[in-house]
Coordinates of C-alpha atoms and ligand atoms in Angstrom, one line a residue:
M1 CA 36.3 36.5 -117.0
I2 CA 33.9 34.2 -117.3
S3 CA 32.1 34.0 -120.9
I4 CA 28.8 34.4 -121.7
R5 CA 29.4 30.9 -123.1
Y6 CA 30.3 29.3 -120.2
L7 CA 27.4 30.8 -118.1
A8 CA 25.0 29.4 -120.8
F9 CA 26.8 26.3 -120.2
L10 CA 26.3 26.2 -116.6
W11 CA 22.7 27.0 -117.1
L12 CA 22.3 24.2 -119.4
T13 CA 23.9 21.9 -117.3
T14 CA 21.7 23.0 -114.1
L15 CA 18.8 22.7 -116.2
L16 CA 19.8 19.2 -117.4
A17 CA 20.3 18.1 -113.8
C18 CA 16.7 18.9 -112.9
S19 CA 14.9 18.1 -116.0
N20 CA 16.9 14.8 -116.8
P21 CA 16.3 12.5 -113.8
E22 CA 18.3 10.1 -115.3
Q23 CA 21.7 11.8 -114.8
P24 CA 23.1 14.0 -112.2
S25 CA 20.9 13.2 -110.0
E26 CA 21.7 9.2 -110.3
T27 CA 23.4 9.2 -107.2
K28 CA 20.1 10.1 -105.1
V29 CA 18.4 7.0 -107.1
Q30 CA 20.9 4.7 -105.8
Q31 CA 21.0 5.5 -102.5
T32 CA 17.3 4.7 -102.4
P33 CA 16.8 1.6 -104.7
K34 CA 13.6 0.3 -103.2
Q35 CA 11.5 3.2 -103.7
T36 CA 11.6 3.8 -107.3
Q37 CA 10.4 1.0 -109.9
I38 CA 13.8 -0.4 -111.7
D39 CA 14.1 0.4 -115.3
N40 CA 15.4 -2.7 -116.8
A41 CA 17.0 -1.2 -119.9
K42 CA 18.9 1.5 -117.9
D43 CA 22.7 1.3 -116.9
Y44 CA 22.7 2.6 -113.6
H45 CA 26.4 2.3 -113.4
S46 CA 27.1 5.2 -116.0
F47 CA 26.2 8.7 -116.1
A48 CA 26.7 8.8 -120.1
N49 CA 23.8 10.0 -122.2
P50 CA 24.1 7.7 -125.4
D51 CA 20.4 8.5 -126.1
V52 CA 21.0 11.8 -126.6
V53 CA 24.8 11.9 -128.1
K54 CA 26.4 8.5 -128.6
V55 CA 30.0 8.0 -129.2
S56 CA 30.8 5.5 -131.9
H57 CA 34.7 5.8 -132.2
I58 CA 37.5 6.2 -129.9
D59 CA 40.8 7.2 -131.2
L60 CA 43.5 6.8 -128.7
D61 CA 47.2 8.7 -128.8
L62 CA 48.7 7.8 -125.3
T63 CA 52.0 7.8 -123.6
A64 CA 52.6 5.4 -120.9
D65 CA 54.9 7.1 -118.4
F66 CA 56.6 4.6 -116.0
D67 CA 57.8 7.1 -114.0
K68 CA 54.7 8.8 -113.1
H69 CA 52.6 5.8 -113.4
Q70 CA 50.2 8.0 -115.9
L71 CA 49.1 7.5 -119.2
I72 CA 48.9 10.7 -120.9
G73 CA 47.6 12.1 -124.1
T74 CA 44.2 12.4 -125.9
A75 CA 41.3 10.5 -126.6
T76 CA 39.5 11.7 -129.8
L77 CA 35.6 10.8 -129.8
T78 CA 33.5 10.5 -132.7
Y79 CA 29.9 11.0 -131.8
Q80 CA 26.5 11.3 -133.4
K81 CA 23.5 13.5 -132.1
I82 CA 20.9 11.0 -131.4
D83 CA 18.4 13.8 -130.4
E84 CA 19.0 16.9 -132.5
Q85 CA 18.7 19.4 -129.8
G86 CA 21.4 17.4 -127.5
K87 CA 24.4 19.8 -126.6
T88 CA 25.9 18.3 -123.9
L89 CA 28.0 14.9 -124.2
I90 CA 28.1 13.5 -120.7
L91 CA 31.1 10.9 -120.4
D92 CA 32.3 8.8 -117.3
T93 CA 35.7 9.4 -115.7
R94 CA 37.3 8.3 -112.7
G95 CA 40.2 9.9 -111.1
L96 CA 41.3 11.5 -114.5
S97 CA 42.8 14.8 -114.8
I98 CA 41.0 16.6 -118.0
L99 CA 43.4 19.3 -119.3
E100 CA 41.6 20.2 -122.3
V101 CA 38.6 19.4 -124.8
T102 CA 39.1 20.7 -128.1
A103 CA 36.4 20.5 -131.0
G104 CA 38.4 21.3 -134.6
N105 CA 41.4 22.7 -132.6
T106 CA 39.2 25.1 -130.7
P107 CA 38.8 25.0 -127.1
V108 CA 35.2 24.0 -125.9
D109 CA 33.8 24.1 -122.3
F110 CA 33.7 21.1 -120.1
E111 CA 32.9 20.5 -116.6
L112 CA 33.9 17.4 -114.2
Q113 CA 31.0 16.7 -111.5
E114 CA 31.5 15.4 -108.1
E115 CA 32.5 12.3 -107.5
D116 CA 30.4 8.9 -106.6
A117 CA 32.5 6.5 -104.8
N118 CA 31.0 3.8 -107.1
L119 CA 30.8 5.4 -110.3
G120 CA 33.6 8.1 -110.5
S121 CA 32.6 11.9 -111.9
A122 CA 30.6 12.6 -114.9
L123 CA 32.4 14.7 -117.3
Y124 CA 29.9 17.6 -119.1
I125 CA 31.0 18.8 -122.6
S126 CA 29.3 21.5 -124.1
L127 CA 29.1 20.6 -127.9
P128 CA 29.6 23.2 -130.6
A129 CA 26.6 23.5 -133.1
Q130 CA 28.8 21.8 -136.1
G131 CA 30.9 18.7 -136.0
N132 CA 31.4 15.0 -134.6
Q133 CA 34.1 15.0 -132.7
V134 CA 35.9 16.3 -129.6
T135 CA 39.3 15.6 -128.6
I136 CA 39.9 15.5 -124.5
R137 CA 43.4 15.9 -123.4
Y138 CA 44.1 14.1 -120.2
H139 CA 46.1 12.0 -117.9
T140 CA 45.0 9.2 -115.6
A141 CA 45.6 9.1 -111.5
E142 CA 48.6 7.0 -110.2
D143 CA 46.1 4.8 -108.5
A144 CA 43.6 4.8 -111.5
S145 CA 41.2 1.5 -110.7
G146 CA 41.6 0.0 -113.8
A147 CA 45.1 0.0 -114.4
Q148 CA 48.1 -1.6 -112.4
W149 CA 51.7 -0.5 -112.9
L150 CA 54.2 -3.0 -111.9
T151 CA 57.8 -2.9 -110.9
P152 CA 60.3 -5.0 -112.4
E153 CA 60.6 -7.0 -109.2
Q154 CA 56.9 -7.9 -109.8
T155 CA 57.4 -9.3 -113.2
A156 CA 58.5 -12.9 -114.0
G157 CA 61.8 -11.2 -115.7
K158 CA 62.5 -8.6 -113.0
Q159 CA 64.2 -6.3 -115.3
Y160 CA 61.3 -4.3 -116.9
P161 CA 58.4 -2.6 -115.6
F162 CA 54.8 -3.7 -116.8
L163 CA 51.3 -2.1 -117.1
F164 CA 48.1 -3.6 -117.6
T165 CA 44.4 -2.5 -117.7
Q166 CA 41.2 -4.2 -116.2
A167 CA 38.2 -2.2 -117.7
Q168 CA 35.5 -4.7 -116.5
A169 CA 33.2 -3.6 -114.9
V170 CA 33.4 -0.1 -114.5
H171 CA 37.0 0.8 -114.8
A172 CA 37.5 1.6 -118.7
R173 CA 36.6 5.5 -117.0
S174 CA 39.9 5.3 -115.1
F175 CA 42.0 5.3 -118.1
I176 CA 39.7 6.7 -120.9
P177 CA 36.9 9.3 -120.6
L178 CA 34.1 7.6 -122.5
Q179 CA 30.8 6.6 -122.6
D180 CA 31.3 3.5 -120.1
S181 CA 28.2 1.3 -120.4
P182 CA 28.1 -1.9 -122.2
Q183 CA 25.2 -0.6 -124.2
V184 CA 27.2 1.8 -126.1
R185 CA 29.6 0.2 -128.5
V186 CA 32.5 1.8 -130.3
T187 CA 35.2 0.7 -132.6
Y188 CA 38.7 2.1 -131.8
T189 CA 42.2 3.1 -133.1
A190 CA 45.2 3.9 -131.0
T191 CA 48.6 5.0 -130.8
I192 CA 50.5 4.2 -127.5
R193 CA 54.0 5.2 -127.1
T194 CA 56.1 3.2 -124.6
P195 CA 59.9 3.0 -123.2
K196 CA 61.4 1.4 -126.7
E197 CA 62.6 -1.8 -125.1
L198 CA 58.9 -2.6 -124.4
L199 CA 56.0 -4.1 -126.1
A200 CA 52.3 -2.9 -126.0
V201 CA 49.3 -5.2 -127.2
M202 CA 45.6 -4.3 -127.1
S203 CA 42.5 -6.1 -127.3
A204 CA 42.6 -5.1 -131.2
A205 CA 44.6 -6.4 -134.1
N206 CA 48.2 -7.1 -132.9
D207 CA 50.8 -7.7 -135.4
P208 CA 53.1 -10.5 -134.0
D209 CA 56.0 -9.1 -135.8
T210 CA 55.6 -5.6 -135.2
E211 CA 58.7 -3.5 -134.9
R212 CA 59.6 -3.0 -131.4
D213 CA 60.3 0.6 -131.5
G214 CA 58.2 1.8 -128.7
V215 CA 55.2 3.3 -131.1
Y216 CA 52.4 0.9 -131.6
E217 CA 49.1 1.5 -133.8
F218 CA 46.1 -0.5 -133.1
N219 CA 42.8 -1.0 -134.7
M220 CA 39.7 -2.4 -133.4
P221 CA 37.7 -2.6 -136.5
Q222 CA 34.5 -4.3 -134.6
P223 CA 32.4 -2.1 -132.3
I224 CA 32.6 -3.0 -128.8
P225 CA 31.7 -2.1 -125.3
S226 CA 33.9 0.1 -123.2
Y227 CA 34.5 -2.8 -120.9
L228 CA 36.5 -4.7 -123.6
I229 CA 39.1 -2.4 -124.4
A230 CA 42.4 -3.3 -122.8
L231 CA 46.1 -2.4 -123.1
A232 CA 49.4 -4.2 -121.6
I233 CA 53.1 -3.2 -121.7
G234 CA 55.7 -5.1 -120.8
D235 CA 58.8 -7.2 -121.8
L236 CA 56.4 -9.3 -124.1
H237 CA 57.4 -12.0 -126.6
F238 CA 55.1 -13.6 -128.8
K239 CA 54.9 -17.4 -129.7
A240 CA 52.3 -19.0 -132.1
M241 CA 50.5 -22.3 -130.9
G242 CA 48.3 -22.5 -133.9
E243 CA 47.3 -20.9 -137.2
R244 CA 45.1 -18.4 -135.9
T245 CA 46.0 -19.1 -132.1
G246 CA 49.4 -17.5 -130.0
V247 CA 50.6 -16.4 -126.8
Y248 CA 52.3 -13.0 -125.6
A249 CA 54.5 -13.6 -122.5
E250 CA 57.3 -12.5 -120.5
P251 CA 60.3 -14.6 -122.2
S252 CA 60.9 -16.8 -119.2
I253 CA 57.6 -18.1 -119.3
L254 CA 56.7 -18.0 -123.0
D255 CA 57.4 -21.9 -123.7
A256 CA 55.6 -23.1 -120.7
A257 CA 52.4 -21.2 -121.5
A258 CA 52.4 -22.0 -125.2
K259 CA 52.7 -25.9 -124.1
E260 CA 50.2 -25.5 -121.6
F261 CA 47.7 -23.6 -123.7
E262 CA 48.4 -25.9 -127.1
D263 CA 45.1 -26.9 -127.2
T264 CA 43.7 -23.4 -128.0
E265 CA 43.3 -23.7 -131.7
S266 CA 41.5 -27.1 -131.0
M267 CA 39.2 -25.3 -128.7
L268 CA 38.5 -22.4 -131.5
E269 CA 37.8 -25.0 -133.9
A270 CA 35.6 -27.0 -131.9
T271 CA 33.6 -23.9 -130.8
E272 CA 33.1 -22.7 -134.3
K273 CA 31.7 -25.8 -135.6
T274 CA 29.0 -25.8 -132.7
Y275 CA 28.4 -22.0 -132.5
G276 CA 28.9 -20.6 -135.4
P277 CA 32.2 -18.8 -137.3
Y278 CA 34.7 -16.8 -134.8
S279 CA 34.2 -13.3 -135.8
W280 CA 37.2 -11.6 -134.2
D281 CA 40.1 -12.8 -136.6
R282 CA 43.2 -13.9 -134.5
Y283 CA 42.6 -15.4 -130.7
D284 CA 45.8 -14.9 -128.8
L285 CA 46.3 -15.2 -125.3
L286 CA 48.7 -12.6 -123.1
I287 CA 50.0 -14.0 -119.7
L288 CA 50.1 -11.5 -117.0
P289 CA 52.0 -11.0 -113.7
P290 CA 50.8 -13.2 -110.7
S291 CA 48.8 -10.0 -109.3
F292 CA 46.3 -9.9 -112.1
P293 CA 43.0 -9.7 -110.1
F294 CA 41.3 -12.0 -112.5
G295 CA 41.8 -15.8 -113.8
G296 CA 41.0 -14.2 -117.1
M297 CA 39.3 -11.7 -119.1
E298 CA 37.9 -11.9 -122.4
N299 CA 39.7 -8.8 -124.0
P300 CA 38.7 -9.4 -127.8
R301 CA 41.5 -10.8 -129.9
L302 CA 43.2 -11.2 -127.1
S303 CA 42.1 -12.8 -123.7
F304 CA 44.2 -11.6 -120.3
I305 CA 45.4 -14.5 -118.2
T306 CA 46.8 -15.1 -115.0
P307 CA 50.0 -17.4 -114.6
T308 CA 48.3 -19.2 -111.8
V309 CA 46.8 -21.4 -114.1
I310 CA 50.1 -23.1 -115.9
A311 CA 50.2 -25.8 -113.9
G312 CA 52.3 -28.2 -116.3
D313 CA 49.4 -30.7 -116.8
K314 CA 46.5 -28.6 -118.6
S315 CA 44.4 -29.3 -115.6
L316 CA 43.3 -25.8 -115.3
V317 CA 43.0 -24.9 -118.9
S318 CA 39.1 -24.7 -118.8
L319 CA 40.0 -20.9 -118.1
I320 CA 41.0 -20.9 -121.9
A321 CA 37.7 -22.3 -122.9
H322 CA 36.1 -19.8 -120.6
E323 CA 37.7 -16.8 -122.2
L324 CA 37.3 -18.2 -125.5
A325 CA 33.9 -18.8 -125.2
H326 CA 33.1 -14.9 -124.7
S327 CA 34.0 -14.5 -128.0
W328 CA 30.4 -15.5 -128.5
S329 CA 28.8 -14.6 -125.5
G330 CA 29.8 -11.5 -123.9
N331 CA 31.8 -9.7 -126.9
T332 CA 29.7 -10.8 -130.0
V333 CA 26.3 -10.8 -127.8
T334 CA 27.0 -8.7 -124.7
N335 CA 25.0 -7.7 -121.8
A336 CA 23.3 -4.2 -122.0
T337 CA 23.7 -3.8 -118.2
W338 CA 25.4 -4.9 -115.0
R339 CA 22.3 -6.6 -114.0
D340 CA 22.3 -9.0 -117.1
L341 CA 25.9 -10.1 -116.6
W342 CA 24.3 -13.8 -116.3
L343 CA 23.9 -13.5 -119.7
N344 CA 27.7 -13.1 -120.5
E345 CA 28.8 -15.2 -117.8
G346 CA 26.2 -17.9 -117.8
F347 CA 26.2 -18.4 -121.2
T348 CA 29.9 -18.6 -121.2
T349 CA 30.1 -20.9 -118.3
Y350 CA 27.5 -23.6 -120.4
L351 CA 29.9 -23.3 -123.5
T352 CA 33.0 -23.9 -121.5
Y353 CA 32.1 -27.2 -120.2
R354 CA 30.8 -28.0 -123.5
I355 CA 34.0 -26.6 -125.2
M356 CA 36.0 -28.8 -122.3
E357 CA 33.8 -31.8 -123.1
M358 CA 34.7 -31.6 -127.2
I359 CA 38.3 -31.4 -126.4
Y360 CA 39.0 -33.5 -123.1
G361 CA 35.8 -35.6 -123.3
T362 CA 32.8 -36.5 -120.8
D363 CA 34.9 -37.6 -117.8
R364 CA 36.3 -34.2 -117.5
Y365 CA 33.3 -32.5 -118.4
N366 CA 31.0 -34.3 -115.8
M367 CA 34.3 -33.9 -113.0
E368 CA 34.0 -30.1 -113.8
A369 CA 30.3 -29.8 -113.8
V370 CA 29.9 -31.3 -110.3
L371 CA 33.1 -29.0 -109.1
G372 CA 30.9 -25.9 -110.4
Y373 CA 28.0 -27.4 -109.1
Q374 CA 29.2 -27.5 -105.7
D375 CA 30.7 -23.9 -106.0
L376 CA 27.4 -22.7 -106.4
Q377 CA 25.6 -24.6 -103.6
A378 CA 28.2 -22.9 -101.2
D379 CA 27.1 -19.7 -102.7
I380 CA 23.3 -20.3 -102.3
A381 CA 24.1 -21.3 -98.8
S382 CA 25.7 -18.2 -97.6
L383 CA 24.5 -15.4 -100.0
P384 CA 21.5 -13.5 -99.0
D385 CA 18.2 -14.1 -101.3
N386 CA 18.5 -11.1 -103.6
D387 CA 22.0 -11.7 -104.4
E388 CA 21.0 -15.2 -105.8
I389 CA 18.8 -14.0 -108.3
L390 CA 20.4 -14.0 -111.7
A391 CA 18.8 -10.7 -112.9
I392 CA 20.0 -8.9 -109.9
D393 CA 19.3 -5.6 -108.9
L394 CA 22.6 -3.7 -108.5
R395 CA 21.3 -0.1 -108.0
G396 CA 23.6 1.8 -105.6
R397 CA 25.9 -1.1 -105.3
N398 CA 29.5 -1.4 -107.1
P399 CA 29.5 -4.5 -109.6
D400 CA 33.0 -5.4 -107.8
D401 CA 31.4 -6.0 -104.8
V402 CA 29.1 -8.6 -105.8
F403 CA 30.9 -10.9 -107.6
S404 CA 29.8 -14.8 -107.1
N405 CA 29.1 -17.9 -108.7
I406 CA 25.2 -17.0 -109.1
P407 CA 25.6 -15.7 -112.7
Y408 CA 28.1 -18.3 -113.7
E409 CA 26.7 -21.6 -112.5
K410 CA 23.5 -20.9 -112.0
G411 CA 23.0 -19.0 -115.4
A412 CA 24.8 -22.3 -116.9
L413 CA 22.6 -24.9 -115.0
F414 CA 19.5 -23.0 -116.2
L415 CA 20.9 -23.4 -120.0
R416 CA 21.7 -27.1 -119.2
E417 CA 18.0 -27.7 -117.9
I418 CA 16.8 -26.5 -121.3
E419 CA 19.2 -28.4 -123.3
Q420 CA 18.3 -31.5 -121.4
K421 CA 14.4 -30.7 -122.0
I422 CA 14.9 -30.2 -125.7
G423 CA 17.8 -32.2 -126.7
R424 CA 21.4 -31.3 -127.2
D425 CA 21.4 -31.1 -130.7
N426 CA 18.2 -28.5 -130.9
F427 CA 19.7 -26.4 -128.1
D428 CA 23.2 -26.0 -129.9
Q429 CA 21.2 -24.6 -133.0
F430 CA 19.0 -22.4 -130.6
L431 CA 22.4 -20.9 -129.5
L432 CA 24.0 -20.6 -133.0
E433 CA 20.8 -18.6 -134.2
Y434 CA 20.8 -16.3 -131.2
F435 CA 24.4 -15.4 -131.4
N436 CA 23.7 -14.6 -135.1
H437 CA 20.5 -12.9 -134.2
F438 CA 22.2 -10.3 -131.5
A439 CA 25.3 -10.4 -132.9
F440 CA 27.5 -6.8 -132.0
K441 CA 24.6 -6.1 -129.9
S442 CA 24.0 -5.4 -126.2
I443 CA 21.2 -7.0 -124.9
T444 CA 18.9 -7.1 -121.6
T445 CA 17.8 -9.8 -119.9
D446 CA 14.1 -9.0 -121.1
Q447 CA 15.0 -9.1 -124.4
F448 CA 16.5 -12.6 -124.0
I449 CA 13.1 -13.5 -122.4
S450 CA 11.1 -12.4 -125.1
Y451 CA 13.4 -13.7 -127.6
L452 CA 13.0 -17.2 -126.0
D453 CA 9.3 -16.8 -125.9
K454 CA 9.3 -16.4 -129.6
T455 CA 11.8 -19.4 -130.4
L456 CA 12.0 -22.1 -127.6
L457 CA 8.9 -21.5 -125.7
T458 CA 6.9 -21.8 -128.7
T459 CA 8.6 -24.7 -130.1
Y460 CA 9.0 -26.5 -127.5
A461 CA 5.7 -25.7 -125.5
D462 CA 5.4 -29.1 -124.2
V463 CA 8.4 -29.4 -122.4
L464 CA 9.3 -25.6 -121.4
D465 CA 7.5 -22.7 -119.9
K466 CA 7.4 -19.4 -119.0
E467 CA 6.8 -19.7 -115.2
R468 CA 10.0 -22.0 -114.8
V469 CA 11.9 -19.6 -116.8
H470 CA 10.9 -17.0 -114.5
Q471 CA 11.8 -19.0 -111.7
W472 CA 15.2 -19.4 -112.9
I473 CA 15.5 -15.8 -113.8
F474 CA 14.1 -13.9 -111.2
E475 CA 14.1 -16.1 -107.9
P476 CA 16.9 -17.3 -105.5
G477 CA 18.0 -20.5 -104.8
I478 CA 18.3 -23.4 -107.4
P479 CA 14.7 -24.4 -108.8
D480 CA 13.6 -27.7 -107.6
G481 CA 13.9 -30.6 -110.2
A482 CA 17.0 -28.7 -111.4
P483 CA 19.8 -30.8 -113.0
V484 CA 22.1 -32.3 -110.6
P485 CA 25.5 -32.8 -112.3
E486 CA 27.1 -36.4 -111.5
S487 CA 30.5 -37.9 -112.1
D488 CA 31.6 -41.6 -111.7
A489 CA 35.0 -40.6 -111.2
F490 CA 34.1 -39.0 -108.1
S491 CA 32.5 -41.9 -106.5
K492 CA 35.8 -43.5 -105.7
V493 CA 36.9 -40.1 -104.2
D494 CA 34.2 -40.4 -101.9
N495 CA 34.8 -43.8 -101.1
A496 CA 38.6 -43.1 -100.5
R497 CA 37.4 -39.9 -98.2
N498 CA 35.1 -41.4 -96.0
A499 CA 37.1 -44.9 -95.6
W500 CA 39.9 -42.6 -94.0
L501 CA 37.6 -40.1 -92.0
A502 CA 36.2 -43.4 -90.3
G503 CA 39.8 -44.6 -89.7
S504 CA 39.7 -47.9 -91.7
V505 CA 42.4 -46.6 -93.6
T506 CA 45.3 -44.4 -93.0
A507 CA 45.9 -41.8 -95.5
E508 CA 49.1 -43.6 -96.8
Q509 CA 46.8 -46.6 -97.8
V510 CA 44.6 -44.5 -100.0
D511 CA 45.0 -45.4 -103.4
T512 CA 45.4 -42.3 -104.8
Q513 CA 47.1 -43.7 -108.0
G514 CA 46.0 -41.7 -111.2
W515 CA 43.8 -39.4 -109.4
T516 CA 43.5 -36.2 -111.8
V517 CA 43.7 -32.6 -110.3
H518 CA 39.7 -32.6 -110.6
Q519 CA 39.6 -35.7 -108.2
W520 CA 41.9 -34.1 -105.5
L521 CA 39.9 -30.7 -105.6
Y522 CA 36.8 -32.9 -105.1
F523 CA 38.7 -34.9 -102.3
L524 CA 39.8 -31.6 -100.5
N525 CA 36.7 -29.4 -100.9
N526 CA 34.5 -32.3 -99.4
M527 CA 36.3 -32.6 -96.2
P528 CA 34.5 -31.8 -92.8
D529 CA 34.9 -28.8 -91.5
D530 CA 36.9 -29.4 -88.6
L531 CA 39.8 -31.9 -88.6
S532 CA 42.5 -32.9 -86.1
E533 CA 46.0 -32.0 -86.2
K534 CA 46.9 -35.4 -86.2
Q535 CA 44.6 -35.8 -89.4
L536 CA 46.1 -32.8 -90.9
D537 CA 49.6 -34.0 -90.4
E538 CA 48.8 -37.4 -91.9
L539 CA 47.3 -36.0 -95.0
D540 CA 50.4 -33.5 -95.5
T541 CA 53.0 -36.1 -95.0
A542 CA 51.3 -38.6 -97.0
F543 CA 50.3 -36.1 -100.0
Q544 CA 52.6 -33.3 -99.8
L545 CA 49.8 -30.9 -100.0
T546 CA 51.4 -27.8 -98.4
A547 CA 53.8 -28.2 -101.2
S548 CA 51.5 -28.5 -103.9
K549 CA 52.5 -26.6 -107.0
N550 CA 49.1 -26.8 -108.2
N551 CA 47.8 -23.2 -107.2
E552 CA 43.9 -24.6 -107.0
I553 CA 45.1 -27.5 -105.0
A554 CA 47.2 -25.5 -102.9
H555 CA 44.2 -22.9 -102.6
S556 CA 41.5 -25.9 -101.2
W557 CA 44.2 -27.4 -98.9
L558 CA 45.2 -23.6 -97.1
L559 CA 41.3 -23.2 -96.7
I560 CA 41.4 -26.3 -94.6
A561 CA 44.4 -25.2 -92.9
V562 CA 42.8 -22.0 -92.0
K563 CA 39.4 -23.6 -90.6
N564 CA 41.7 -25.9 -88.4
E565 CA 44.7 -23.3 -87.8
Y566 CA 46.9 -25.9 -89.0
K567 CA 50.0 -24.0 -88.4
P568 CA 53.0 -25.9 -90.4
A569 CA 51.2 -24.6 -93.6
Y570 CA 51.2 -20.9 -92.7
D571 CA 54.6 -20.2 -94.1
R572 CA 53.0 -21.5 -97.4
L573 CA 49.8 -19.7 -96.8
Y574 CA 51.8 -16.3 -95.9
S575 CA 53.9 -16.8 -99.7
Y576 CA 50.5 -17.8 -101.6
L577 CA 48.7 -14.8 -100.4
V578 CA 51.7 -12.5 -100.8
G579 CA 52.9 -13.7 -104.4
I580 CA 49.3 -14.2 -105.8
G581 CA 46.8 -11.6 -106.5
R582 CA 44.0 -13.4 -108.1
N583 CA 41.2 -12.5 -106.2
K584 CA 39.4 -15.7 -106.3
L585 CA 42.2 -17.5 -104.9
V586 CA 43.3 -14.8 -102.3
K587 CA 39.7 -13.7 -101.0
P588 CA 38.1 -16.9 -99.2
L589 CA 41.5 -17.4 -97.2
Y590 CA 41.1 -13.7 -95.8
K591 CA 37.7 -14.1 -95.4
E592 CA 38.5 -17.2 -93.4
L593 CA 41.3 -16.2 -91.5
A594 CA 39.4 -12.9 -90.5
K595 CA 37.2 -15.0 -88.5
T596 CA 39.5 -15.1 -85.6
P597 CA 41.7 -12.2 -84.1
E598 CA 44.9 -14.3 -84.4
G599 CA 43.9 -15.3 -88.0
K600 CA 43.1 -11.4 -88.8
A601 CA 46.5 -10.5 -87.3
F602 CA 48.4 -12.8 -89.7
A603 CA 46.1 -12.0 -92.6
K604 CA 46.8 -8.1 -91.8
R605 CA 50.9 -8.9 -92.0
A606 CA 50.4 -11.0 -95.2
F607 CA 48.3 -8.0 -96.8
D608 CA 50.4 -5.4 -95.6
E609 CA 53.3 -7.3 -97.3
A610 CA 51.5 -7.7 -100.3
K611 CA 49.5 -4.7 -100.5
P612 CA 52.2 -2.6 -103.0
G613 CA 51.9 -5.5 -105.4
Y614 CA 48.0 -6.2 -105.3
H615 CA 46.1 -4.6 -108.0
P616 CA 43.6 -2.0 -106.9
L617 CA 40.5 -4.5 -107.0
T618 CA 42.2 -6.8 -104.9
V619 CA 42.9 -4.5 -102.5
H620 CA 39.5 -3.1 -102.6
V621 CA 37.6 -6.6 -102.2
N622 CA 40.3 -7.6 -99.3
E623 CA 40.9 -4.9 -97.3
K624 CA 37.7 -5.1 -95.2
F625 CA 38.9 -8.4 -93.8
V626 CA 41.9 -7.0 -92.1
E627 CA 40.7 -3.7 -91.0
Ligands
LIG1 N1 34.6 -11.4 -117.4 C1 34.8 -12.5 -116.3 C2 35.6 -11.3 -115.4 C3 34.8 -10.4 -114.9 C4 33.7 -10.3 -114.7 C5 35.8 -9.2 -114.5 C6 32.8 -9.6 -114.0 C7 34.9 -8.4 -113.6 C8 33.3 -8.2 -113.4 C9 35.8 -13.4 -116.7 O1 35.7 -13.9 -118.0 C10 36.0 -14.6 -116.2 O2 34.8 -15.2 -116.0 N2 36.6 -14.9 -115.3 C11 37.0 -15.9 -114.2 C12 37.1 -17.3 -115.1 C13 36.6 -18.3 -114.3 C14 35.0 -18.6 -114.2 C15 36.9 -19.7 -115.5 C16 37.9 -15.7 -113.0 O3 38.7 -15.0 -113.5 O4 37.8 -16.5 -112.4
LIG2 ZN1 33.6 -14.8 -118.0

């Protein structure tokens, strides 16, 4: 029998759907983005209604079922009614099975809306007149877009299974029913139940000495956006690197990781000195299996890190500087919508360069800046104009499909220009105040611009102006007269490459003594597209590139190999594609392979073999290349 209360709920949701164009009719707005004026403060990637009812705390009690590949349990949400008349709490979900919703032990009505391919399904919960908590009993789908369940064979130790989540940008909703918008900040507590021999860690306070008994309690006392909620479970062990820094990893890679990243504590101290105190207590790293789809993820207090940067020589540790820097730009001051991602990534990339300079010196800073600039130029050469805009219009698009260097390197270059115009110390002072001013807030590009207007644009009106700022943020390309990073250490690499290409020296004769990984990357990345088999053989014989253990060098070399169909490198290419799931390293290879029928067939073979071990995001982003 249908209860009156349920009929009233249906009536209410219908009413809401008609009267509130921001909610269920979302999909329509998204399909016709150009016809409507963009609302800059609106999150087009969430169905939630925080302006009516806002969730402020989440308490999780979840069991990780490694047989079913499900998280199962409850999420208790504490909310406030922003609008006293508000009767419906709207949450984001994706693939979740909602078993029951209760308030004070009494079941309440709920309805899961139809699924949108990019956004998942809105969950409408009808709220009781009194109270401020609802408990949702649910379980995740086996193929949750934000979680990866790994078999023991897919881990370093090969003995225990592993689970990790990756919420950014819109995947928290695939493992927790919540208001999945960076505009909504929540504190959280969690009880995570695992097989006894495994350890759970979260983006929260982790106790390195916790008893390994299969029940782990967490508390994140600072309000964070949903995309920073993270969980990992595995045969994890801890090693301290400094007073406030340490690393969690599987035992077989723990020592290597702690050694590789031993400068983390100095990075933390240097960043604090320049940009103000670290707000998050401890800063630990978690090393994931190679299928982790990103280089790193700035989950607060516990950055998630790909093992592919453990190179043995600290050559790729700018990744750590980057994830650490997010503790200021991103986690403390957060982008309000995914259109504003450049506020997270551009500021963080700028800070990364600065941290690298503080720890490793100006030569390294310059080299990394040139490589970043070249990545940016490559994207500008290939992306459509609209995708080169910092404040990008993402309506109707899946943020996962729009990943590029623009928010990172163009954002950083913009800040570098301001730095050069007003002086480094002044700009550092500005950043310090900016982080303080917006601490624990989520801000839009417009809010940033009006803050800039009131601060730097007023104080330094002689060197900065509004039009220029506007050009950087809203127009494609790199503005004329923008800074161009340069590195002396690369001049000799240019000379060496040119001499070899001109045939005046053999590869053997090139003096590569003492070249850094960055010089090798610059050497390879700037080769002409077409090289002969003989030239490739010569390079490979002289420098053992196919055998390179540095994953970035191997990547650059394999890309050259694919462009020139250099078959001696294809076994390595195959095992590289199957062994690594980090999207940035595999996607350019799939994309290049897909340009010829033979390449595509090879790519398909590798992809099919790799797929069971790839993260859902890596599958999603690359499957189009092998279809
Ligand atoms: N927060 C990002 C990863 C991310 C961005 C995930 C957007 C989902 C959507 C992380 O901090 C990052 O930028 N990772 C980079 C690091 C690199 C630029 C040093 C990566 O994974 O390659
Ligand atoms: Zn980042």
